[in-house]
Amino acid sequence: MAWFKRSKENIASDSTKLELPDGLWEKCPGCGEIIHKKQLEMNFWTCTKCEHHFRIGSSEYISILFDKNSFRENDRKMRSADPLGFVDSKKYSDRVNETMKKTGLSDAVRTGTGKIEGREVSFACMDFSFIGGSMGSVVGEKISRAIDRAYRHRIPMIIISASGGARMMEGAYSLMQMAKTSSRLARLAEEGIPYFSILTDPTTGGTTASYAMLGDINIAEPKALIGFAGPRVIKQTIGKELPEGFQSSEFLLENGFIDLIVQRKDLRSKLVSLIDFCK
Amino acid sequence: MNKAVLDFEKPIFELESKISEMRQYADKLDIADEITRLERKVKKLKESVYGDLTRWQKVQLARHPERPYTLDYIYLMASDFIELHGDRQCKDDKSIVGGFAKIDEHKVMIIGHQKGRDTKSNVYRNFGMPNPEGYRKALRLMKLAEKFNRPVITMLDTPGAYPGLEAEQRGQAEAIARNLLEMSRLKVPVIVVIIGEGASGGALGIGVGDRILMLENCWYSVISPESCSSILWKSWDFKEQAAEALRLTAPDLLQQKIIDRIVPEPLGGAHTNYEAAAKNLKTAILEELNQLLKLKTEKLLDLRFSKFAKMGVWHE
């Protein structure tokens, strides 16, 4: 125990928090490298030094994957209806409205069709920044309609997942979105239309336990957290530390649940090859 | 008395034990009138207590340690049960049971979560929390039913899929996802019954079907009230509020059009009278089954598809 109480926070050389001006710079959570945003964008939002994949949203993925101006978004106006009138420490409807303002998104997924090197695909991409990428009625319905578009136009389906799982604030409605999206995928599979599932950091819970794990080809970005139960819950259950790399993309590849781990910079070209192979 | 009594049931049990005490003296003393009066009082009290349960109290009833489980219903409703084991890949998960059985003249496949009664059997049953092999066993049995054109009846009663290390390693998420996909196109009638706890993906993993039935005192939602409380309220103490907010009881889900039918339980809950509970369930299953058996396979699958397609509420 110290004799004297410290009046100020400890200032050690390794605890300096760099205040970066104008938001032009980003610090890599992997290695601490300071990278200019432009440079980060040029490098597909991956660290130039350690290849850490930054968490990005649907806009970034659309710009990475699609031919210029080819992406047409659908169901842009669909939004949550708060069917249960859910209130915890905050009203769910307020939470949704605030998140919409903050992120400029209408819910945790954006869907549409577009061209990848001339190949028409139906696309859905989740946004983790919208209430943890949680899946409620809107996410379930938009993804289902995206699968319908793939089905009707006989074009490949691509879903990029980034999600903490089903959305608690819509109760059983959220749970049923798992069944709804999976039954759409069953129909798509029967028509022989390919579905590529791309799992990014993090993909857990009900999202993993429905469409994210049901790809004809399951692709993960490097070192993403992918699982059903969250690591904290598992640690509590088994009462010991989890092994290094548990629930990482590499762990899933090793255990047979992922086909490929693909670096973000190679994602587009890999998808092109896979689409051409399945066609 | 070593009966498990829930808090809100205490006044009822106190009165009931008083009555049974008085009965012992009934031949010596003239207290018959008094007993009748008390019996009437108990009945009224029961009606008022059980007729007005909060959502949290229903959650407690759904978890009652004496509540009938899948095997109890099988033995009470069906005959000639042949339990089948194993997923043919890894092992036999004891937290999901299943096999061929006959309900009256119908040959069916019954599959359900199975909890244990005491510590030993609960460890054996993993507290009704399946590992991936449980879901894979269930799927194997469903495929078997499809092959021999037998309807499937599933019974849901789980606190959740097991959140363990090996469960993740063997693909808990994949096992559940696969079942959702396969059940949505299984070419035989599927009747799902929630008989106790319907905790999230762990329950839904055997819960896609043509009819979703729910016993009166059950809960079914995306998360348990306790976990919801711990995540949204950052404390375990708000389970009552979480249960209210989640709208997870049978009447709630009927109103949300997620279930099709509520199966009544005897007054005081299914555990107070196994035979009556099983009789009600059997009646409901047979009524639904007879309707489903009239449908051609294609129609059956179309209806199942649109049933789940309609679920959810949104603005656009």
Coordinates of C-alpha atoms in Angstrom, one line a residue:
Chain A
M1 CA 0.0 0.0 0.0
A2 CA 1.3 3.4 -0.9
W3 CA 2.0 5.9 1.9
F4 CA 0.9 8.8 -0.1
K5 CA -2.2 9.0 -2.3
R6 CA -1.4 10.0 -5.9
S7 CA -3.3 13.2 -6.7
K8 CA -2.9 12.7 -10.4
E9 CA -3.2 9.8 -12.8
N10 CA 0.0 7.9 -13.3
I11 CA 1.8 9.2 -16.4
A12 CA 3.9 6.4 -17.9
S13 CA 5.5 6.6 -21.3
D14 CA 3.4 3.7 -22.6
S15 CA 0.1 5.2 -21.5
T16 CA 0.2 8.3 -23.6
K17 CA -3.0 8.7 -25.5
L18 CA -2.2 10.5 -28.8
E19 CA -4.8 13.0 -29.6
L20 CA -4.9 12.9 -33.4
P21 CA -5.8 16.1 -35.2
D22 CA -8.8 16.5 -37.4
G23 CA -9.6 12.8 -37.4
L24 CA -7.2 12.4 -40.3
W25 CA -5.2 9.7 -38.6
E26 CA -6.1 6.3 -37.1
K27 CA -4.3 4.2 -34.6
C28 CA -4.0 0.5 -35.4
P29 CA -5.6 -1.5 -32.6
G30 CA -3.3 -4.4 -33.6
C31 CA 0.2 -2.8 -33.5
G32 CA -0.3 0.8 -32.5
E33 CA 0.9 2.2 -35.8
I34 CA -0.5 5.6 -36.7
I35 CA -1.9 5.6 -40.2
H36 CA -3.3 8.4 -42.4
K37 CA -6.9 7.8 -43.2
K38 CA -6.3 8.1 -46.9
Q39 CA -3.6 5.6 -46.8
L40 CA -5.8 3.3 -44.7
E41 CA -8.6 3.6 -47.3
M42 CA -6.1 2.8 -50.1
N43 CA -5.1 -0.3 -48.2
F44 CA -8.7 -1.5 -47.8
W45 CA -8.9 -0.4 -44.2
T46 CA -6.2 -2.8 -43.2
C47 CA -3.0 -1.8 -41.3
T48 CA -0.1 -1.1 -43.6
K49 CA 2.3 -2.7 -41.0
C50 CA 0.5 -5.6 -39.4
E51 CA -2.4 -6.2 -41.8
H52 CA -4.9 -5.8 -38.9
H53 CA -8.4 -5.6 -40.5
F54 CA -10.2 -2.5 -39.2
R55 CA -13.9 -2.9 -38.6
I56 CA -15.7 -1.2 -41.5
G57 CA -19.3 -0.8 -42.5
S58 CA -21.5 -1.4 -45.5
S59 CA -20.4 1.7 -47.4
E60 CA -16.8 0.7 -47.3
Y61 CA -17.5 -2.9 -48.4
I62 CA -19.7 -1.6 -51.3
S63 CA -16.8 0.6 -52.4
I64 CA -14.4 -2.3 -52.1
L65 CA -16.4 -4.9 -54.0
F66 CA -18.6 -3.3 -56.6
D67 CA -18.0 -1.8 -60.0
K68 CA -18.2 2.0 -59.8
N69 CA -21.8 3.2 -59.5
S70 CA -23.2 -0.2 -60.1
F71 CA -24.7 -0.8 -56.7
R72 CA -28.5 -0.1 -56.4
E73 CA -29.8 -0.2 -52.9
N74 CA -33.2 -1.6 -52.0
D75 CA -35.6 -1.2 -49.1
R76 CA -33.7 1.9 -47.9
K77 CA -36.5 3.2 -45.9
M78 CA -37.4 0.1 -44.0
R79 CA -37.0 0.8 -40.2
S80 CA -37.8 -0.8 -36.9
A81 CA -41.3 -0.6 -35.6
D82 CA -40.6 -1.4 -31.9
P83 CA -43.3 -4.1 -31.8
L84 CA -43.0 -4.8 -28.1
G85 CA -42.7 -1.2 -26.9
F86 CA -39.5 -2.3 -25.3
V87 CA -37.9 -0.2 -22.5
D88 CA -34.8 -1.0 -20.6
S89 CA -32.6 1.8 -19.3
K90 CA -33.7 3.6 -22.4
K91 CA -36.7 3.3 -24.8
Y92 CA -35.8 1.1 -27.7
S93 CA -37.5 3.6 -30.1
D94 CA -35.2 6.3 -28.8
R95 CA -32.2 4.1 -29.1
V96 CA -33.1 3.4 -32.8
N97 CA -33.6 7.0 -33.6
E98 CA -30.4 8.1 -31.9
T99 CA -28.4 5.4 -33.7
M100 CA -30.0 6.4 -37.0
K101 CA -28.9 10.0 -36.5
K102 CA -25.5 9.0 -35.3
T103 CA -24.7 6.5 -38.1
G104 CA -26.8 7.8 -41.0
L105 CA -28.1 4.2 -41.4
S106 CA -31.7 3.0 -41.2
D107 CA -30.8 -0.3 -39.5
A108 CA -28.0 -2.9 -39.2
V109 CA -28.0 -4.1 -42.8
R110 CA -28.0 -2.6 -46.2
T111 CA -29.1 -4.6 -49.2
G112 CA -29.2 -4.3 -53.0
T113 CA -27.9 -5.5 -56.3
G114 CA -24.7 -4.6 -58.1
K115 CA -21.9 -5.7 -60.4
I116 CA -18.6 -7.3 -59.4
E117 CA -16.4 -7.1 -62.5
G118 CA -19.6 -7.2 -64.5
R119 CA -21.2 -10.0 -62.6
E120 CA -24.6 -9.2 -61.2
V121 CA -25.1 -10.3 -57.6
S122 CA -27.6 -9.8 -54.8
F123 CA -25.9 -8.3 -51.8
A124 CA -26.5 -7.8 -48.1
C125 CA -24.0 -6.2 -45.7
M126 CA -24.4 -5.7 -42.0
D127 CA -23.3 -2.7 -40.0
F128 CA -21.9 -3.5 -36.6
S129 CA -22.1 0.2 -35.7
F130 CA -25.9 0.0 -35.6
I131 CA -26.8 -1.5 -32.2
G132 CA -24.0 -4.1 -32.4
G133 CA -25.2 -5.3 -35.8
S134 CA -28.1 -6.9 -34.1
M135 CA -30.7 -8.8 -36.1
G136 CA -34.3 -7.7 -35.6
S137 CA -37.3 -7.7 -37.9
V138 CA -35.8 -5.2 -40.3
V139 CA -32.5 -7.1 -40.8
G140 CA -34.4 -10.4 -41.2
E141 CA -36.8 -9.0 -43.7
K142 CA -34.2 -7.1 -45.7
I143 CA -32.0 -10.1 -45.9
S144 CA -34.9 -12.3 -46.9
R145 CA -35.9 -10.0 -49.7
A146 CA -32.3 -9.8 -50.9
I147 CA -32.3 -13.7 -51.0
D148 CA -35.6 -13.4 -53.0
R149 CA -33.9 -11.2 -55.5
A150 CA -31.1 -13.7 -56.0
Y151 CA -33.8 -16.4 -56.4
R152 CA -35.9 -14.4 -58.9
H153 CA -33.0 -13.2 -61.0
R154 CA -31.0 -16.3 -60.6
I155 CA -27.9 -14.4 -59.5
P156 CA -25.4 -15.3 -56.8
M157 CA -26.2 -14.2 -53.2
I158 CA -23.5 -12.6 -51.0
I159 CA -24.0 -11.7 -47.4
I160 CA -21.3 -10.0 -45.3
S161 CA -22.0 -10.5 -41.6
A162 CA -20.9 -8.4 -38.6
S163 CA -23.2 -8.9 -35.7
G164 CA -23.5 -9.6 -32.0
G165 CA -26.6 -11.8 -32.8
A166 CA -30.3 -11.4 -32.5
R167 CA -31.7 -8.1 -31.2
M168 CA -33.1 -8.5 -27.7
M169 CA -35.4 -5.5 -27.9
E170 CA -37.7 -7.3 -30.4
G171 CA -37.9 -10.5 -28.4
A172 CA -39.2 -13.6 -30.2
Y173 CA -39.6 -11.6 -33.4
S174 CA -35.8 -11.4 -33.6
L175 CA -35.5 -15.1 -32.9
M176 CA -37.8 -15.9 -35.8
Q177 CA -35.7 -14.0 -38.3
M178 CA -33.2 -16.9 -38.0
A179 CA -35.9 -19.3 -39.2
K180 CA -37.1 -16.9 -41.8
T181 CA -33.7 -16.2 -43.4
S182 CA -32.7 -19.9 -43.2
S183 CA -35.9 -21.0 -45.0
R184 CA -35.2 -18.5 -47.8
L185 CA -31.7 -20.0 -48.1
A186 CA -33.2 -23.5 -48.4
R187 CA -35.2 -22.4 -51.3
L188 CA -32.3 -20.7 -53.0
A189 CA -30.2 -23.8 -52.6
E190 CA -32.8 -26.0 -54.2
E191 CA -32.5 -23.8 -57.3
G192 CA -28.8 -24.3 -57.5
I193 CA -28.0 -20.6 -57.0
P194 CA -24.7 -20.1 -55.1
Y195 CA -24.6 -18.3 -51.8
F196 CA -21.3 -16.9 -50.4
S197 CA -21.2 -16.0 -46.7
I198 CA -18.5 -13.7 -45.6
L199 CA -17.9 -13.5 -41.9
T200 CA -16.2 -10.5 -40.4
D201 CA -15.2 -9.4 -36.9
P202 CA -17.4 -10.1 -34.9
T203 CA -20.0 -12.6 -36.0
T204 CA -21.7 -14.3 -33.1
G205 CA -25.1 -15.5 -31.7
G206 CA -28.2 -15.9 -33.8
T207 CA -26.5 -14.5 -36.9
T208 CA -23.8 -17.2 -36.9
A209 CA -26.5 -19.8 -36.0
S210 CA -28.5 -18.9 -39.2
Y211 CA -27.4 -17.4 -42.5
A212 CA -23.8 -16.7 -41.7
M213 CA -23.0 -20.4 -41.3
L214 CA -25.1 -21.6 -44.2
G215 CA -22.9 -20.4 -47.2
D216 CA -22.1 -22.9 -50.0
I217 CA -18.8 -21.3 -49.4
N218 CA -18.0 -19.7 -46.0
I219 CA -15.3 -17.1 -46.1
A220 CA -13.8 -15.3 -43.1
E221 CA -11.6 -12.3 -42.8
P222 CA -8.4 -12.9 -40.9
K223 CA -8.5 -13.0 -37.1
A224 CA -12.3 -12.3 -36.9
L225 CA -14.2 -13.4 -33.8
I226 CA -16.7 -15.9 -34.9
G227 CA -18.8 -18.1 -32.6
F228 CA -22.2 -18.9 -31.2
A229 CA -21.8 -18.0 -27.5
G230 CA -19.7 -15.0 -26.6
P231 CA -16.2 -15.7 -25.1
R232 CA -17.2 -14.1 -21.8
V233 CA -20.2 -16.5 -21.3
I234 CA -18.1 -19.5 -22.2
K235 CA -15.4 -18.5 -19.8
Q236 CA -18.0 -18.2 -17.0
T237 CA -19.5 -21.6 -17.9
I238 CA -16.3 -23.6 -18.0
G239 CA -14.5 -21.5 -15.3
K240 CA -11.2 -21.3 -16.9
E241 CA -9.3 -19.2 -19.4
L242 CA -10.0 -19.7 -23.1
P243 CA -7.1 -21.0 -25.3
E244 CA -5.3 -18.5 -27.5
G245 CA -7.1 -17.9 -30.7
F246 CA -10.3 -19.6 -29.6
Q247 CA -13.2 -18.6 -31.9
S248 CA -11.0 -16.9 -34.4
S249 CA -11.3 -17.3 -38.1
E250 CA -8.2 -19.5 -38.0
F251 CA -9.8 -21.7 -35.2
L252 CA -12.9 -22.2 -37.3
L253 CA -10.9 -23.0 -40.4
E254 CA -9.0 -25.6 -38.4
N255 CA -12.2 -27.1 -37.1
G256 CA -13.8 -27.3 -40.5
F257 CA -16.5 -24.6 -40.4
I258 CA -14.9 -22.1 -42.8
D259 CA -13.7 -22.8 -46.4
L260 CA -11.3 -19.9 -46.8
I261 CA -9.7 -17.0 -44.9
V262 CA -9.3 -14.2 -47.4
Q263 CA -7.6 -10.8 -46.9
R264 CA -9.8 -7.9 -47.6
K265 CA -7.7 -6.7 -50.5
D266 CA -8.2 -10.1 -52.2
L267 CA -11.9 -10.4 -51.4
R268 CA -13.1 -9.0 -54.7
S269 CA -10.9 -11.2 -57.0
K270 CA -11.6 -14.3 -54.9
L271 CA -15.4 -13.7 -55.2
V272 CA -15.0 -13.3 -58.9
S273 CA -13.2 -16.7 -59.2
L274 CA -15.8 -18.4 -57.0
I275 CA -18.8 -16.9 -58.9
D276 CA -17.3 -18.0 -62.2
F277 CA -16.7 -21.5 -60.9
C278 CA -20.3 -21.9 -59.6
K279 CA -21.9 -20.5 -62.7
Chain B
M1 CA -43.2 -31.7 3.0
N2 CA -40.4 -31.7 0.4
K3 CA -42.4 -30.3 -2.4
A4 CA -40.8 -27.4 -4.4
V5 CA -42.9 -24.4 -3.7
L6 CA -42.5 -21.1 -5.4
D7 CA -42.8 -17.9 -3.5
F8 CA -46.2 -16.9 -4.8
E9 CA -47.6 -20.3 -4.2
K10 CA -46.8 -20.3 -0.4
P11 CA -50.2 -19.1 0.8
I12 CA -51.9 -21.8 -1.2
F13 CA -49.7 -24.6 0.2
E14 CA -50.0 -23.3 3.7
L15 CA -53.8 -23.6 3.5
E16 CA -53.6 -27.0 1.8
S17 CA -51.4 -28.4 4.5
K18 CA -53.7 -27.0 7.1
I19 CA -56.6 -28.8 5.5
S20 CA -54.7 -32.1 5.3
E21 CA -53.8 -31.7 9.0
M22 CA -57.4 -31.1 9.9
R23 CA -58.5 -34.2 8.0
Q24 CA -56.5 -36.3 10.4
Y25 CA -58.9 -35.2 13.2
A26 CA -62.0 -35.2 11.1
D27 CA -63.4 -38.4 12.6
K28 CA -62.9 -37.3 16.1
L29 CA -64.0 -33.7 15.8
D30 CA -66.9 -32.2 14.0
I31 CA -65.0 -30.0 11.6
A32 CA -66.3 -31.2 8.2
D33 CA -68.0 -27.8 7.6
E34 CA -64.8 -26.0 8.4
I35 CA -62.8 -28.2 6.0
T36 CA -65.3 -27.6 3.2
R37 CA -65.1 -23.9 3.8
L38 CA -61.3 -23.9 3.7
E39 CA -61.3 -26.1 0.5
R40 CA -63.5 -23.5 -1.1
K41 CA -61.2 -20.8 0.0
V42 CA -58.2 -22.7 -1.5
K43 CA -59.9 -23.1 -4.8
K44 CA -60.7 -19.4 -4.9
L45 CA -57.2 -18.5 -3.9
K46 CA -55.7 -20.7 -6.6
E47 CA -57.9 -19.2 -9.2
S48 CA -56.9 -15.7 -8.3
V49 CA -53.2 -16.5 -8.0
Y50 CA -52.8 -18.6 -11.1
G51 CA -55.2 -16.6 -13.1
D52 CA -53.1 -13.5 -12.6
L53 CA -49.5 -14.5 -12.9
T54 CA -46.9 -12.0 -13.8
R55 CA -44.6 -12.9 -16.7
W56 CA -41.7 -13.6 -14.3
Q57 CA -43.9 -16.0 -12.3
K58 CA -44.7 -17.9 -15.4
V59 CA -41.0 -18.2 -16.1
Q60 CA -40.7 -19.7 -12.7
L61 CA -43.5 -22.2 -13.4
A62 CA -41.9 -23.1 -16.7
R63 CA -38.8 -24.0 -14.7
H64 CA -40.6 -25.8 -11.9
P65 CA -38.4 -28.7 -10.9
E66 CA -41.4 -31.0 -10.8
R67 CA -42.6 -30.0 -14.2
P68 CA -43.2 -32.9 -16.7
Y69 CA -40.4 -33.2 -19.3
T70 CA -40.3 -34.7 -22.8
L71 CA -40.0 -38.3 -21.7
D72 CA -42.9 -37.9 -19.2
Y73 CA -45.2 -36.7 -22.0
I74 CA -44.0 -39.4 -24.3
Y75 CA -44.9 -42.1 -21.8
L76 CA -48.2 -40.5 -21.0
M77 CA -49.3 -39.6 -24.5
A78 CA -47.8 -42.3 -26.7
S79 CA -47.2 -46.0 -26.8
D80 CA -44.5 -48.3 -28.2
F81 CA -41.8 -45.7 -27.8
I82 CA -38.4 -46.8 -29.2
E83 CA -35.7 -44.4 -28.2
L84 CA -33.0 -43.9 -30.9
H85 CA -29.5 -42.7 -30.1
G86 CA -26.6 -40.9 -31.6
D87 CA -25.7 -38.4 -34.4
R88 CA -23.5 -41.0 -36.3
Q89 CA -20.6 -38.5 -36.2
C90 CA -19.5 -37.9 -32.7
K91 CA -21.7 -39.1 -29.8
D92 CA -25.1 -39.4 -28.2
D93 CA -26.2 -36.2 -26.7
K94 CA -28.4 -37.0 -23.6
S95 CA -30.0 -33.5 -23.5
I96 CA -32.0 -34.3 -26.6
V97 CA -34.1 -37.5 -26.8
G98 CA -36.0 -38.9 -29.6
G99 CA -37.5 -42.0 -31.3
F100 CA -40.4 -43.7 -32.9
A101 CA -43.7 -43.8 -31.0
K102 CA -47.4 -44.2 -31.6
I103 CA -50.0 -41.6 -30.6
D104 CA -53.3 -43.5 -31.0
E105 CA -53.1 -44.9 -34.5
H106 CA -50.5 -42.4 -35.7
K107 CA -46.9 -43.5 -36.1
V108 CA -44.7 -40.5 -35.4
M109 CA -41.2 -39.4 -34.6
I110 CA -41.0 -37.5 -31.3
I111 CA -37.9 -35.5 -30.5
G112 CA -37.4 -33.2 -27.5
H113 CA -35.0 -31.5 -25.0
Q114 CA -34.7 -33.5 -21.8
K115 CA -33.8 -32.1 -18.4
G116 CA -33.0 -34.1 -15.3
R117 CA -34.8 -34.3 -12.0
D118 CA -32.0 -34.2 -9.5
T119 CA -28.3 -33.3 -9.5
K120 CA -27.2 -36.6 -10.9
S121 CA -29.7 -36.8 -13.7
N122 CA -29.2 -33.2 -14.5
V123 CA -25.5 -33.7 -15.0
Y124 CA -26.3 -36.7 -17.1
R125 CA -28.8 -34.6 -19.2
N126 CA -26.5 -31.5 -19.1
F127 CA -29.4 -29.6 -17.7
G128 CA -31.2 -29.9 -21.0
M129 CA -28.5 -27.9 -22.8
P130 CA -27.5 -29.6 -26.0
N131 CA -24.2 -29.7 -27.7
P132 CA -24.0 -29.7 -31.5
E133 CA -24.3 -33.4 -31.6
G134 CA -27.7 -33.1 -30.0
Y135 CA -29.0 -30.9 -32.9
R136 CA -27.3 -33.3 -35.3
K137 CA -29.0 -36.3 -33.7
A138 CA -32.3 -34.5 -33.9
L139 CA -31.8 -33.8 -37.6
R140 CA -30.8 -37.4 -38.3
L141 CA -34.0 -38.5 -36.7
M142 CA -36.1 -36.0 -38.6
K143 CA -34.5 -37.2 -41.9
L144 CA -35.4 -40.7 -40.8
A145 CA -39.0 -39.7 -40.2
E146 CA -39.0 -38.1 -43.7
K147 CA -37.6 -41.2 -45.3
F148 CA -40.4 -43.3 -43.8
N149 CA -43.1 -40.6 -44.2
R150 CA -43.8 -40.2 -40.5
P151 CA -44.9 -36.8 -38.9
V152 CA -42.4 -35.2 -36.5
I153 CA -43.3 -33.8 -33.1
T154 CA -40.7 -31.8 -31.3
M155 CA -40.8 -30.6 -27.7
L156 CA -38.9 -27.6 -26.6
D157 CA -37.6 -27.2 -23.1
T158 CA -34.1 -25.8 -22.7
P159 CA -32.3 -23.0 -20.9
G160 CA -30.2 -22.7 -24.0
A161 CA -27.7 -24.4 -26.2
Y162 CA -24.6 -25.3 -24.2
P163 CA -22.1 -22.5 -24.2
G164 CA -19.0 -24.7 -23.9
L165 CA -15.6 -24.9 -25.4
E166 CA -16.2 -28.2 -27.2
A167 CA -19.6 -27.0 -28.3
E168 CA -18.0 -24.1 -30.2
Q169 CA -15.2 -26.4 -31.5
R170 CA -17.7 -28.8 -33.0
G171 CA -19.8 -26.0 -34.5
Q172 CA -22.8 -25.2 -32.3
A173 CA -23.8 -22.3 -34.6
E174 CA -23.5 -24.5 -37.7
A175 CA -25.6 -27.3 -36.1
I176 CA -28.4 -25.0 -35.2
A177 CA -28.3 -23.1 -38.6
R178 CA -28.4 -26.4 -40.5
N179 CA -31.5 -27.6 -38.6
L180 CA -33.3 -24.3 -39.3
L181 CA -32.7 -24.8 -43.0
E182 CA -33.5 -28.5 -43.1
M183 CA -36.6 -28.2 -40.9
S184 CA -38.0 -25.5 -43.2
R185 CA -38.2 -28.0 -46.0
L186 CA -38.7 -31.4 -44.3
K187 CA -41.3 -33.2 -46.4
V188 CA -43.5 -34.4 -43.5
P189 CA -45.7 -32.5 -41.1
V190 CA -43.8 -31.0 -38.2
I191 CA -45.6 -30.0 -34.9
V192 CA -43.5 -28.0 -32.4
V193 CA -44.6 -27.8 -28.8
I194 CA -43.0 -25.5 -26.2
I195 CA -43.4 -27.5 -23.0
G196 CA -41.2 -25.5 -20.6
E197 CA -38.4 -23.1 -21.4
G198 CA -37.8 -21.9 -24.9
A199 CA -34.4 -20.2 -24.7
S200 CA -33.4 -18.7 -28.0
G201 CA -31.5 -20.5 -30.7
G202 CA -31.1 -23.5 -28.4
A203 CA -34.8 -24.0 -28.5
L204 CA -35.4 -22.9 -32.1
G205 CA -32.8 -25.4 -33.3
I206 CA -35.6 -28.0 -33.1
G207 CA -38.4 -25.5 -33.4
V208 CA -39.3 -24.9 -37.1
G209 CA -42.6 -26.5 -38.1
D210 CA -46.1 -26.3 -39.5
R211 CA -47.8 -25.7 -36.1
I212 CA -46.2 -24.1 -33.0
L213 CA -48.1 -25.0 -29.8
M214 CA -47.2 -23.7 -26.4
L215 CA -48.3 -24.9 -23.0
E216 CA -49.9 -22.3 -20.9
N217 CA -47.1 -21.6 -18.4
C218 CA -44.0 -21.5 -20.6
W219 CA -41.7 -18.9 -22.0
Y220 CA -40.1 -18.5 -25.4
S221 CA -37.8 -15.7 -26.4
V222 CA -34.6 -14.5 -27.9
I223 CA -32.8 -14.5 -24.5
S224 CA -33.5 -15.5 -20.9
P225 CA -34.8 -12.7 -18.6
E226 CA -31.6 -13.0 -16.5
S227 CA -29.2 -12.6 -19.4
C228 CA -31.2 -9.8 -20.8
S229 CA -31.1 -8.1 -17.5
S230 CA -27.3 -8.5 -17.2
I231 CA -26.7 -7.1 -20.7
L232 CA -29.2 -4.3 -20.9
W233 CA -29.4 -3.3 -17.2
K234 CA -25.8 -4.3 -16.5
S235 CA -27.1 -6.2 -13.4
W236 CA -28.7 -9.5 -12.7
D237 CA -31.4 -7.8 -10.6
F238 CA -33.8 -6.7 -13.3
K239 CA -35.1 -10.1 -14.4
E240 CA -38.7 -9.3 -13.6
Q241 CA -38.5 -6.1 -15.7
A242 CA -36.7 -8.0 -18.4
A243 CA -39.4 -10.7 -18.4
E244 CA -42.1 -8.0 -18.8
A245 CA -40.2 -6.2 -21.5
L246 CA -39.5 -9.4 -23.6
R247 CA -43.2 -10.3 -23.8
L248 CA -42.3 -14.0 -23.6
T249 CA -45.4 -15.8 -22.4
A250 CA -47.9 -17.9 -24.4
P251 CA -50.6 -15.2 -24.7
D252 CA -47.9 -12.7 -25.7
L253 CA -46.6 -15.0 -28.5
L254 CA -50.1 -15.9 -29.7
Q255 CA -50.8 -12.1 -30.1
Q256 CA -47.4 -11.7 -31.9
K257 CA -48.5 -14.6 -34.2
I258 CA -45.4 -16.5 -33.4
I259 CA -47.3 -19.5 -31.9
D260 CA -50.6 -20.9 -33.2
R261 CA -52.2 -22.4 -30.1
I262 CA -52.0 -22.3 -26.4
V263 CA -52.5 -25.7 -24.7
P264 CA -54.2 -25.3 -21.3
E265 CA -52.5 -26.7 -18.2
P266 CA -54.3 -27.9 -15.1
L267 CA -54.8 -25.2 -12.5
G268 CA -51.5 -24.6 -10.7
G269 CA -49.4 -25.8 -13.6
A270 CA -48.6 -29.0 -15.5
H271 CA -46.6 -30.4 -12.5
T272 CA -49.7 -30.6 -10.3
N273 CA -51.4 -33.1 -12.6
Y274 CA -49.2 -34.9 -15.2
E275 CA -52.1 -36.9 -16.6
A276 CA -54.3 -33.9 -17.2
A277 CA -51.5 -31.9 -18.8
A278 CA -50.6 -34.8 -21.1
K279 CA -54.2 -35.4 -22.0
N280 CA -54.6 -31.7 -23.1
L281 CA -51.4 -31.9 -25.1
K282 CA -52.4 -35.1 -26.8
T283 CA -55.8 -33.7 -27.8
A284 CA -54.2 -30.6 -29.3
I285 CA -51.5 -32.6 -31.1
L286 CA -54.1 -35.0 -32.6
E287 CA -56.3 -32.1 -33.8
E288 CA -53.5 -30.4 -35.5
L289 CA -52.0 -33.5 -36.9
N290 CA -55.3 -34.6 -38.5
Q291 CA -55.5 -31.2 -40.2
L292 CA -51.9 -31.3 -41.4
L293 CA -52.2 -34.9 -42.8
K294 CA -54.9 -33.7 -45.2
L295 CA -52.4 -31.4 -47.0
K296 CA -50.4 -32.4 -50.0
T297 CA -46.6 -32.2 -49.3
E298 CA -46.2 -29.2 -51.7
K299 CA -49.0 -27.3 -50.0
L300 CA -47.6 -28.1 -46.6
L301 CA -44.2 -26.8 -47.5
D302 CA -45.6 -23.6 -49.1
L303 CA -47.6 -22.9 -46.0
R304 CA -44.7 -23.5 -43.7
F305 CA -42.5 -21.2 -45.8
S306 CA -45.1 -18.4 -45.7
K307 CA -45.7 -18.9 -42.1
F308 CA -42.2 -17.9 -41.2
A309 CA -41.9 -15.4 -44.0
K310 CA -44.7 -13.3 -42.3
M311 CA -43.0 -13.1 -38.9
G312 CA -41.7 -9.7 -37.9
V313 CA -42.9 -6.1 -37.7
W314 CA -41.4 -3.1 -39.5
H315 CA -42.2 0.2 -41.1
E316 CA -41.4 1.2 -44.6

